[in-house]
PDB file of C-alpha atoms and ligand atoms in Angstrom:
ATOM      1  CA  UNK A   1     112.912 163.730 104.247  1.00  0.00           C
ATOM      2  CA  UNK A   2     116.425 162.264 104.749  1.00  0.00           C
ATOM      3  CA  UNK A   3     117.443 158.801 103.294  1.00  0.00           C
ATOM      4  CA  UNK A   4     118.566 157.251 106.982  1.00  0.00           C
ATOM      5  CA  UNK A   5     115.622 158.572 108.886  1.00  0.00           C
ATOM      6  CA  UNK A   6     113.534 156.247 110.800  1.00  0.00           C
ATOM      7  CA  UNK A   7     110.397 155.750 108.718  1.00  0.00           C
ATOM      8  CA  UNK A   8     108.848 153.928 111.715  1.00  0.00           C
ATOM      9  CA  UNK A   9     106.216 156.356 114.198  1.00  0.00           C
ATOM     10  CA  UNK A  10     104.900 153.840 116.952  1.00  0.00           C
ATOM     11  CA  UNK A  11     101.590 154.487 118.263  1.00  0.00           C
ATOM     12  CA  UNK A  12     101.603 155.154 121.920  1.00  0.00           C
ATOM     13  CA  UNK A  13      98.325 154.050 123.145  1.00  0.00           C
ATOM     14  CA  UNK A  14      98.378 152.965 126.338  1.00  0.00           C
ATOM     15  CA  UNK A  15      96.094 153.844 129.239  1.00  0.00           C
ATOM     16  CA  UNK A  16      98.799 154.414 131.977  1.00  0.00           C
ATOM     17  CA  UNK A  17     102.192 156.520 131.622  1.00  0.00           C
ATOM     18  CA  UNK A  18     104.087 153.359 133.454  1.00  0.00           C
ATOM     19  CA  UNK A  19     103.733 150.926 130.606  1.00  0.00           C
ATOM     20  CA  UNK A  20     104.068 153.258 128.298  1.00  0.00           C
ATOM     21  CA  UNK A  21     107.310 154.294 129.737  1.00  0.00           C
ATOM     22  CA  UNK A  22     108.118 150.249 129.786  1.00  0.00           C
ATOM     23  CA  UNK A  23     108.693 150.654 126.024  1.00  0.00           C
ATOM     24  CA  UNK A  24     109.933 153.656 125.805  1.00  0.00           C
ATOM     25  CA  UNK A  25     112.916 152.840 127.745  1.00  0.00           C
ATOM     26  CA  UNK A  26     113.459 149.578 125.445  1.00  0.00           C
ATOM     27  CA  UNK A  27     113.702 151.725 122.018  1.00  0.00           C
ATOM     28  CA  UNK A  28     115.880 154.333 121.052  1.00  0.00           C
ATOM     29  CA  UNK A  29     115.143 157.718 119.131  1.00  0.00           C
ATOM     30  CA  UNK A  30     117.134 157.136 116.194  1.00  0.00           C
ATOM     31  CA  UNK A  31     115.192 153.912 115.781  1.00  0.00           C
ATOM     32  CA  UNK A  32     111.464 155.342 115.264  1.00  0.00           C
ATOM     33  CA  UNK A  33     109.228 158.353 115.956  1.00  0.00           C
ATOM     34  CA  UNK A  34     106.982 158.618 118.617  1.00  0.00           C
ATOM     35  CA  UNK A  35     102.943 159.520 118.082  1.00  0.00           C
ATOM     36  CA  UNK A  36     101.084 160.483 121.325  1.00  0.00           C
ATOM     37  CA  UNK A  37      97.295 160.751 120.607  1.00  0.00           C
ATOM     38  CA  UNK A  38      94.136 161.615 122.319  1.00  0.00           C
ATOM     39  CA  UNK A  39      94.445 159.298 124.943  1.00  0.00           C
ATOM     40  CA  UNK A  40      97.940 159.819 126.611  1.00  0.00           C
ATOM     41  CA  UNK A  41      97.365 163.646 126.232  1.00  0.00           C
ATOM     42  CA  UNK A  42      94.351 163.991 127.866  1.00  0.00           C
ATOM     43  CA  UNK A  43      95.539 161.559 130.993  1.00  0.00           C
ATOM     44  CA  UNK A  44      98.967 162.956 130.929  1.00  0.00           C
ATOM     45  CA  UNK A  45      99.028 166.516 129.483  1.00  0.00           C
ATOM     46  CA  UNK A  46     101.719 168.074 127.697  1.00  0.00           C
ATOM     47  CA  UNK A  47     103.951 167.316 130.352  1.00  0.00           C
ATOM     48  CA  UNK A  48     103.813 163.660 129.113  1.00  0.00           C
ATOM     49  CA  UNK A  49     104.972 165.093 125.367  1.00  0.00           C
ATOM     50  CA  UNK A  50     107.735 167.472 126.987  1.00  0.00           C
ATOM     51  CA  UNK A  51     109.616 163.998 128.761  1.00  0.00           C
ATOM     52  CA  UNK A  52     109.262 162.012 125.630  1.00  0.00           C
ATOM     53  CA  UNK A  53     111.273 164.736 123.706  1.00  0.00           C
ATOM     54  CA  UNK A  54     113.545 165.069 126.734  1.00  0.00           C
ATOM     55  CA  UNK A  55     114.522 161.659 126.111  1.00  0.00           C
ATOM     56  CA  UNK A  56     115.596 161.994 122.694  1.00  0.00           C
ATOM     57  CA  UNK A  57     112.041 160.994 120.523  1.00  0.00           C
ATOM     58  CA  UNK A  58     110.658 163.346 118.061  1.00  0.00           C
ATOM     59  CA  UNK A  59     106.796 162.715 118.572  1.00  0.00           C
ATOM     60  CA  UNK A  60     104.115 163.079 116.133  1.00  0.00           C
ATOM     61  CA  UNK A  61     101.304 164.912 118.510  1.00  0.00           C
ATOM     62  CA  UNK A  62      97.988 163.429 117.329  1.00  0.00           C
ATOM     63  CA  UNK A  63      95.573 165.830 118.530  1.00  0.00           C
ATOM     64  CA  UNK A  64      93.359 166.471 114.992  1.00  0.00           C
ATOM     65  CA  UNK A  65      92.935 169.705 115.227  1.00  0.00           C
ATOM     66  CA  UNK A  66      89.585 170.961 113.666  1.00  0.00           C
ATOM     67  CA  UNK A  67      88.104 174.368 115.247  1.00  0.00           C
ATOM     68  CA  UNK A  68      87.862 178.076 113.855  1.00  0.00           C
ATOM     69  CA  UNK A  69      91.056 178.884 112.093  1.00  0.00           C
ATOM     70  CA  UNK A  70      92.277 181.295 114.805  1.00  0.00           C
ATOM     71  CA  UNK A  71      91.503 178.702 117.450  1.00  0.00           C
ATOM     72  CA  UNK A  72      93.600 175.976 115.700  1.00  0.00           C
ATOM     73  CA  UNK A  73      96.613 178.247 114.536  1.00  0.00           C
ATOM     74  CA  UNK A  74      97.008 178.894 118.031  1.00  0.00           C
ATOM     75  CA  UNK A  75      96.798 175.550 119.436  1.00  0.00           C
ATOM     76  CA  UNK A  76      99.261 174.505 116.867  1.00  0.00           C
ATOM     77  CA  UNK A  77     101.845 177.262 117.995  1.00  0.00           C
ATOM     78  CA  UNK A  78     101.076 175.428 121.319  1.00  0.00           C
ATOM     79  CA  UNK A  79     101.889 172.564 120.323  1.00  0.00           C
ATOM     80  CA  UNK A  80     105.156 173.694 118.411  1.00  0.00           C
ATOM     81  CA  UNK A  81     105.833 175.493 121.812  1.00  0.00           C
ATOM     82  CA  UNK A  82     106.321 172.325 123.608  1.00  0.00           C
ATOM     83  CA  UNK A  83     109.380 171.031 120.735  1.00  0.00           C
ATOM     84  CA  UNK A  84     106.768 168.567 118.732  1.00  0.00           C
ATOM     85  CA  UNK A  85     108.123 167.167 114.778  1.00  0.00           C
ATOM     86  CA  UNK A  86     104.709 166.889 113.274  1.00  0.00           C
ATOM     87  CA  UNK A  87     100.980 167.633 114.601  1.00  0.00           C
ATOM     88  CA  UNK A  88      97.507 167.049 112.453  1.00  0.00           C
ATOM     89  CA  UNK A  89      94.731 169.021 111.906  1.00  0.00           C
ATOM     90  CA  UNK A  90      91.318 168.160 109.716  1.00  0.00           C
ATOM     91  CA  UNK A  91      91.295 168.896 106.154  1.00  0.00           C
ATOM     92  CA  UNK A  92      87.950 168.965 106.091  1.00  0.00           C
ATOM     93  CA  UNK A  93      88.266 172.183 108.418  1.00  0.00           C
ATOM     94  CA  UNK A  94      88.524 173.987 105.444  1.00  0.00           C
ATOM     95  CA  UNK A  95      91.800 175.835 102.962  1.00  0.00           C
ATOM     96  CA  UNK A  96      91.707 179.214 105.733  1.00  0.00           C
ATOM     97  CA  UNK A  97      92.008 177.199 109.023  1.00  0.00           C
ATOM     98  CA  UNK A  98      94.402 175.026 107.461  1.00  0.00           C
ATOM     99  CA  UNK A  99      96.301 178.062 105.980  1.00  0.00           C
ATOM    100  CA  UNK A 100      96.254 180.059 108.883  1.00  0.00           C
ATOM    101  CA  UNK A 101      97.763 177.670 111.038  1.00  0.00           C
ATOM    102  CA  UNK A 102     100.731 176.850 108.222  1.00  0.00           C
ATOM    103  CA  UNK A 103     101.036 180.838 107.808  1.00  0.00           C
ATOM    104  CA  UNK A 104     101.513 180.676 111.808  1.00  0.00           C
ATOM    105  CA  UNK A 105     103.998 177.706 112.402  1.00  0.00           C
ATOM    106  CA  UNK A 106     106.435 179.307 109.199  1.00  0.00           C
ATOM    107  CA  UNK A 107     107.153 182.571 111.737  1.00  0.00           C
ATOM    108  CA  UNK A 108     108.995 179.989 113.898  1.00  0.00           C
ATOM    109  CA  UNK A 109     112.488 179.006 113.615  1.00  0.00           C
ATOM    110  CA  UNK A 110     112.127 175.339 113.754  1.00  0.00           C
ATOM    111  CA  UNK A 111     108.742 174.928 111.850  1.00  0.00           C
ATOM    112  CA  UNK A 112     106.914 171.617 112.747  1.00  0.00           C
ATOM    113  CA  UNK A 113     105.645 168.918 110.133  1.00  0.00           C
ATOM    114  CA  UNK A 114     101.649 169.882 110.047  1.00  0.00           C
ATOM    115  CA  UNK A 115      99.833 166.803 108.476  1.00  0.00           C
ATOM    116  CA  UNK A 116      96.055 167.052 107.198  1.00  0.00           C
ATOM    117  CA  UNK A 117      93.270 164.181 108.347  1.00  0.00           C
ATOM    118  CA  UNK A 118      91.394 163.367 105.290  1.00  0.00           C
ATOM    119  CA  UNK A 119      88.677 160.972 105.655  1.00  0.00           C
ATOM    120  CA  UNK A 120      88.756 158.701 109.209  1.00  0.00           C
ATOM    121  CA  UNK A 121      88.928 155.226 107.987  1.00  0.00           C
ATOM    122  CA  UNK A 122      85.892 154.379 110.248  1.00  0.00           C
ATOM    123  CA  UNK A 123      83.679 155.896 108.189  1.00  0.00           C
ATOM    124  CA  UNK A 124      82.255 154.129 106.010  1.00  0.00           C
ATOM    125  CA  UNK A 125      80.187 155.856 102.320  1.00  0.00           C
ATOM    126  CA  UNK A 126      76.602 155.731 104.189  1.00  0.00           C
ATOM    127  CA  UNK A 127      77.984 157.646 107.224  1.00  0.00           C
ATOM    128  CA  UNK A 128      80.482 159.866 105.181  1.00  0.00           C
ATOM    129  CA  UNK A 129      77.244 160.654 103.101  1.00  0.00           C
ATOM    130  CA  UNK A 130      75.466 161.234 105.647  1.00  0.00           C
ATOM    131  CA  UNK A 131      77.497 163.872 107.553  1.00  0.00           C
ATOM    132  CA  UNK A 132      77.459 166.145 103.870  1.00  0.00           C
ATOM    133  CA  UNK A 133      80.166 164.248 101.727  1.00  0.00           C
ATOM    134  CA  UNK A 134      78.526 163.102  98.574  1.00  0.00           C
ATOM    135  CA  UNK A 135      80.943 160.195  96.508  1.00  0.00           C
ATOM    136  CA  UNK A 136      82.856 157.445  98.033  1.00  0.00           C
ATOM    137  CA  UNK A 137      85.752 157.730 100.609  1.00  0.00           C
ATOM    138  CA  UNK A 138      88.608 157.359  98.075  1.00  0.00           C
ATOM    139  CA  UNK A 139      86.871 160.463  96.191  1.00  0.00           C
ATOM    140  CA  UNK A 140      86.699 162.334  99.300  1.00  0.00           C
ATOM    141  CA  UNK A 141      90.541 161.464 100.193  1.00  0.00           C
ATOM    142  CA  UNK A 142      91.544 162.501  96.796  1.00  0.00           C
ATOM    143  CA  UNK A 143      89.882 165.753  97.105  1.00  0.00           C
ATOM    144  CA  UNK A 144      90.645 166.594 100.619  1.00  0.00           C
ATOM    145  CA  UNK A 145      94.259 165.959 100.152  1.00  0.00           C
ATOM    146  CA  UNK A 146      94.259 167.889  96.988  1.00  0.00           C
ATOM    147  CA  UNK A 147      93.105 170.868  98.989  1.00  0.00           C
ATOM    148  CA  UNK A 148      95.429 170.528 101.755  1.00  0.00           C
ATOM    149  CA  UNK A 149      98.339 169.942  99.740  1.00  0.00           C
ATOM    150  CA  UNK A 150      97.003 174.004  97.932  1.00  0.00           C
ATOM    151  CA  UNK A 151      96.184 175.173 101.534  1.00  0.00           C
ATOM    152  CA  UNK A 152     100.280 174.340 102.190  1.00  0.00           C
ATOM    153  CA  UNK A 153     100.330 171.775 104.731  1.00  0.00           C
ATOM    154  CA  UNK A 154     103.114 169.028 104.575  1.00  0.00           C
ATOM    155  CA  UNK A 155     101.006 165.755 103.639  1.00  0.00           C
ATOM    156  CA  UNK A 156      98.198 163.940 104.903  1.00  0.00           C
ATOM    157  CA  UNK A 157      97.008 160.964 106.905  1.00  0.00           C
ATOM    158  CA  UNK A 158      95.956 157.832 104.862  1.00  0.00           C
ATOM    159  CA  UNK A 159      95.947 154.602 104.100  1.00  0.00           C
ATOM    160  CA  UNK A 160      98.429 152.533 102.990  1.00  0.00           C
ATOM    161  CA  UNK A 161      96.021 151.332 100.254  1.00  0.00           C
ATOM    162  CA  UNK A 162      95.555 155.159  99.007  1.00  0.00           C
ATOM    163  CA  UNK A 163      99.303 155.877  99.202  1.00  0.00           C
ATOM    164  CA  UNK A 164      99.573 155.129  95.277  1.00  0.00           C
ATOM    165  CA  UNK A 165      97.151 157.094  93.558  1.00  0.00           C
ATOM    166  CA  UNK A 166      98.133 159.643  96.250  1.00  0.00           C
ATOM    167  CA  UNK A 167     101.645 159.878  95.555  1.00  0.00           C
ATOM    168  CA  UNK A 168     101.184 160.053  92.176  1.00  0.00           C
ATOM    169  CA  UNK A 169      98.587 162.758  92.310  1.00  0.00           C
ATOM    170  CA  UNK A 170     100.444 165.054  94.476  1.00  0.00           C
ATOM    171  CA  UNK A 171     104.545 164.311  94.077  1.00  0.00           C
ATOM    172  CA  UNK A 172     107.496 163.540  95.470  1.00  0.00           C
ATOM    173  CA  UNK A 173     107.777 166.450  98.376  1.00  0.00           C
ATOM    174  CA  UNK A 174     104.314 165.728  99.702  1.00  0.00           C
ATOM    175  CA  UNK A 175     104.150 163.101 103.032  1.00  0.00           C
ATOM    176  CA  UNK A 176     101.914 160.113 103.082  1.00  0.00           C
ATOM    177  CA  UNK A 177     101.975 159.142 106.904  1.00  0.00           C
ATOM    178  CA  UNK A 178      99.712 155.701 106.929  1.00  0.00           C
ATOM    179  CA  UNK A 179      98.847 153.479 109.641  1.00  0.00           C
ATOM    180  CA  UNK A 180      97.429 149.768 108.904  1.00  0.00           C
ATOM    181  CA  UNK A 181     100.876 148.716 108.299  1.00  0.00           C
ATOM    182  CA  UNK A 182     101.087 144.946 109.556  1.00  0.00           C
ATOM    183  CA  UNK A 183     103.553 142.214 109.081  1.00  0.00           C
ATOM    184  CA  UNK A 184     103.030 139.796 107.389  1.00  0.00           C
ATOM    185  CA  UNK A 185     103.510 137.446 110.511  1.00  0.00           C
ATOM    186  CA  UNK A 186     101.378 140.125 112.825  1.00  0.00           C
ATOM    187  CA  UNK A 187      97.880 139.524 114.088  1.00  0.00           C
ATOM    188  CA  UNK A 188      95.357 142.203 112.362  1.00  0.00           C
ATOM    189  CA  UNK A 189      93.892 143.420 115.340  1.00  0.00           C
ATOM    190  CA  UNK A 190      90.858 145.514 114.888  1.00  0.00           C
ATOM    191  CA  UNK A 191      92.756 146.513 111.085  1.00  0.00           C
ATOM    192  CA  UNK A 192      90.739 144.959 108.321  1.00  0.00           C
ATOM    193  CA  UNK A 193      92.767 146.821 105.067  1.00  0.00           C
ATOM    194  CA  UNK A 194      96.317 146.889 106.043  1.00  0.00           C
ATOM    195  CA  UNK A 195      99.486 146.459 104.667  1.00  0.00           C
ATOM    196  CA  UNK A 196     103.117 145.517 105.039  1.00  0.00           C
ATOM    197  CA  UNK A 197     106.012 147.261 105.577  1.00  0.00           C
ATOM    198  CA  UNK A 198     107.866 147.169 102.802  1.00  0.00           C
ATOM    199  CA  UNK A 199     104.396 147.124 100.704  1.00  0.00           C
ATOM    200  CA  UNK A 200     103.441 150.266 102.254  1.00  0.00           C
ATOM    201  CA  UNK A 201     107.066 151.874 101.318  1.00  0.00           C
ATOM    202  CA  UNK A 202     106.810 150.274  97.564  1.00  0.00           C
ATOM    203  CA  UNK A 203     103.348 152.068  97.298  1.00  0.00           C
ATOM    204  CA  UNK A 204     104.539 155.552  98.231  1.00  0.00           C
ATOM    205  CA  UNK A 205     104.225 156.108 101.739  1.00  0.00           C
ATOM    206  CA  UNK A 206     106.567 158.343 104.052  1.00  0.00           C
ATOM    207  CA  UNK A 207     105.934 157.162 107.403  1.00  0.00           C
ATOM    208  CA  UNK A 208     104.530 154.084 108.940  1.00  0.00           C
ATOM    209  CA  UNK A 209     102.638 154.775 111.993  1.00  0.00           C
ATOM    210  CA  UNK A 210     102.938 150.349 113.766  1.00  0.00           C
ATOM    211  CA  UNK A 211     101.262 150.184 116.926  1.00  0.00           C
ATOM    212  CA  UNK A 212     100.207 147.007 118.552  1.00  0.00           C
ATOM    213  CA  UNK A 213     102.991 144.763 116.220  1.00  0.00           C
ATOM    214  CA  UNK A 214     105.798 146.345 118.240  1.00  0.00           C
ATOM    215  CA  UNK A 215     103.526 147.527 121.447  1.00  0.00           C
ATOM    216  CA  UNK A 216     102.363 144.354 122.412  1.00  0.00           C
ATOM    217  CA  UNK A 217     105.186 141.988 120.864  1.00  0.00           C
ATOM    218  CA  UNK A 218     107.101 140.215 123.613  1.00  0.00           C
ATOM    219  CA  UNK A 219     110.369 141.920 122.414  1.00  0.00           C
ATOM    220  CA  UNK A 220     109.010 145.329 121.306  1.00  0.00           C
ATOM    221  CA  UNK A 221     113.019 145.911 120.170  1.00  0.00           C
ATOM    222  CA  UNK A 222     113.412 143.212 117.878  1.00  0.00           C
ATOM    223  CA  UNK A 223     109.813 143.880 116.352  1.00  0.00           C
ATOM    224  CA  UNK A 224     111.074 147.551 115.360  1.00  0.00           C
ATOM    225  CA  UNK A 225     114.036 146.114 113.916  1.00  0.00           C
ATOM    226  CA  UNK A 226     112.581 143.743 111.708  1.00  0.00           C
ATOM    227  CA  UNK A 227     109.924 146.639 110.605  1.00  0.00           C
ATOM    228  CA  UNK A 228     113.069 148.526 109.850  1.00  0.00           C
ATOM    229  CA  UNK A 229     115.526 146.101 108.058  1.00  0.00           C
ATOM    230  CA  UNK A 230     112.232 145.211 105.945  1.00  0.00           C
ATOM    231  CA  UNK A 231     111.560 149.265 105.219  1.00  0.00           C
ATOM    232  CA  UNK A 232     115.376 149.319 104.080  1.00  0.00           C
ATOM    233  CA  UNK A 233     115.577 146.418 101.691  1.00  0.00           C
ATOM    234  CA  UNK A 234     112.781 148.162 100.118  1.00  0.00           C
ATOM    235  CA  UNK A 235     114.295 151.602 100.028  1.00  0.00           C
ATOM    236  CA  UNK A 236     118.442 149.939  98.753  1.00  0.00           C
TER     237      UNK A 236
HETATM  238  O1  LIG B 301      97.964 149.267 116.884  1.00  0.00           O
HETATM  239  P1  LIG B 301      97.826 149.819 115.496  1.00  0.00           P
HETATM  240  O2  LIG B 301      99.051 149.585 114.637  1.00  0.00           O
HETATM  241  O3  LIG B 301      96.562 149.393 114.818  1.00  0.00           O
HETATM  242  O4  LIG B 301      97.737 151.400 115.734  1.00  0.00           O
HETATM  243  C1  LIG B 301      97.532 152.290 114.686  1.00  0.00           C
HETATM  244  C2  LIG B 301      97.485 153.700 115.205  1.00  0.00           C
HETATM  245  O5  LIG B 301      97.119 154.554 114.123  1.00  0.00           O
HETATM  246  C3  LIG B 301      96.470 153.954 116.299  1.00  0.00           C
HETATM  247  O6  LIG B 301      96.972 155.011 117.132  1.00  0.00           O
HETATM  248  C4  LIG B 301      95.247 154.414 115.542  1.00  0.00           C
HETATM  249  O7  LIG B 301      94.428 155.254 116.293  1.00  0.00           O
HETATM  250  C5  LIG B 301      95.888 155.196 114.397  1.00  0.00           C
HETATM  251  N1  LIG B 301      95.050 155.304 113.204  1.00  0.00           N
HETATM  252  C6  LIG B 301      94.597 154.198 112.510  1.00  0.00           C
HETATM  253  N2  LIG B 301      93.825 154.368 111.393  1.00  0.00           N
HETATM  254  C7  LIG B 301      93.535 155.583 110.972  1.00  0.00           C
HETATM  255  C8  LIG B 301      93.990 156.701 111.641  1.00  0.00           C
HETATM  256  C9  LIG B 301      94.767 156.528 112.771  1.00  0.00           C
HETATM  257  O8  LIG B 301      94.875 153.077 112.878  1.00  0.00           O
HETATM  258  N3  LIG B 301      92.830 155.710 109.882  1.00  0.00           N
END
């Protein structure tokens, strides 16, 4: 990670290409990241992805891939096929599809960033439990993240309220991509345990992933630049 790079990835989750296209042509790639998820990809198709990058975003492709480990090393190759910066796959997917899919993006050139999902934050203990994971969430996070950091992926997916104990356990090198990042001035949303900015940044993370604060703001623009000039008091 470089000191000047944008620490912002904005969320783009809209229904229709037009208004998503209405902010992209507002913000600038040296400014933020883009992350296309399930939505967008499944109306639009990688075609969607390949005119994002066209216009100078690196996107964050947040497709969560969990399959056999053949299936998702090849969908990740895919997905490094069409120029992506960083793509996701589930931790708890186990250490050999997460390993086989690093040991196939490193025979590229230009490897992508591949990011590990932990524990979704919708779940709550009953329901984790439930589904096979004994302990609480934070226990699961800890351990899932510990295992993808081993199985050589690049970070993990978490919350800003996990970034601490996470950075500490795993070091410097390893990325901490959170969403729940509000401003302080922001509406909440559907987010219940969020965080600033700059709070998120002082607890360790790498990215911010900021949807609706600069998606839905009136001046999407000036929202992104005060998440930014907050990230950089924190980091001078
Ligand atoms: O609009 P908002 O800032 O809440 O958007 C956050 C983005 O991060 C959404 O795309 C959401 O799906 C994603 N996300 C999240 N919480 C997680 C994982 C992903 O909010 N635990």
């Amino acid at each position: 990670m470089s000191e000047n790079e944008p620490r912002v990835i904005v969320a783009l989750d809209y229904p229709r290409e037009d208004a998503a296209w209405r902010l992209i042509d507002r913000i600038q790639g040296d400014l933020c990241r883009l992350k296309i998820g399930k939505e967008m990809f499944t109306r639009l198709g990688p075609g969607f992805v390949e005119k994002v990058i066209a216009r100078g975003f690196e996107v964050f492709l947040d497709l969560k891939y969990h399959d056999i480990p053949n299936t998702v090393a090849a969908a990740c190759d895919a997905a490094a096929d069409l120029g992506v910066w960083m793509m996701n796959v589930h931790a708890s997917g186990g250490r050999r599809m997460m390993h086989t899919a690093v040991e196939r993006l490193a025979q590229r050139a230009h490897r992508p960033l591949l990011i590990g999902v932990t524990v979704l934050t919708s779940l709550s203990e009953a329901e984790l439990n439930e589904i096979g994971f004994p302990g609480s969430p934070e226990q699961n996070v800890a351990r899932l993240a510990a295992l993808a950091k081993d199985a050589g992926l690049d970070g993990v997916v978490c919350s800003p309220r996990e970034a601490a104990s996470l950075r500490e356990a795993s070091g410097d090198d390893f990325l901490l991509v959170t969403p729940g990042v509000r401003p302080a001035s922001a509406s909440l949303d559907d987010q219940t345990r969020v965080m600033t900015p700059g709070d998120a940044i002082r607890a360790g993370s790498s990215y911010l992933v900021v949807g609706r604060p600069i998606t839905a703001a009136d001046d999407p623009l000036a929202a992104l630049h005060a998440i930014n000039a907050e990230i950089q008091a924190v980091l001078s």
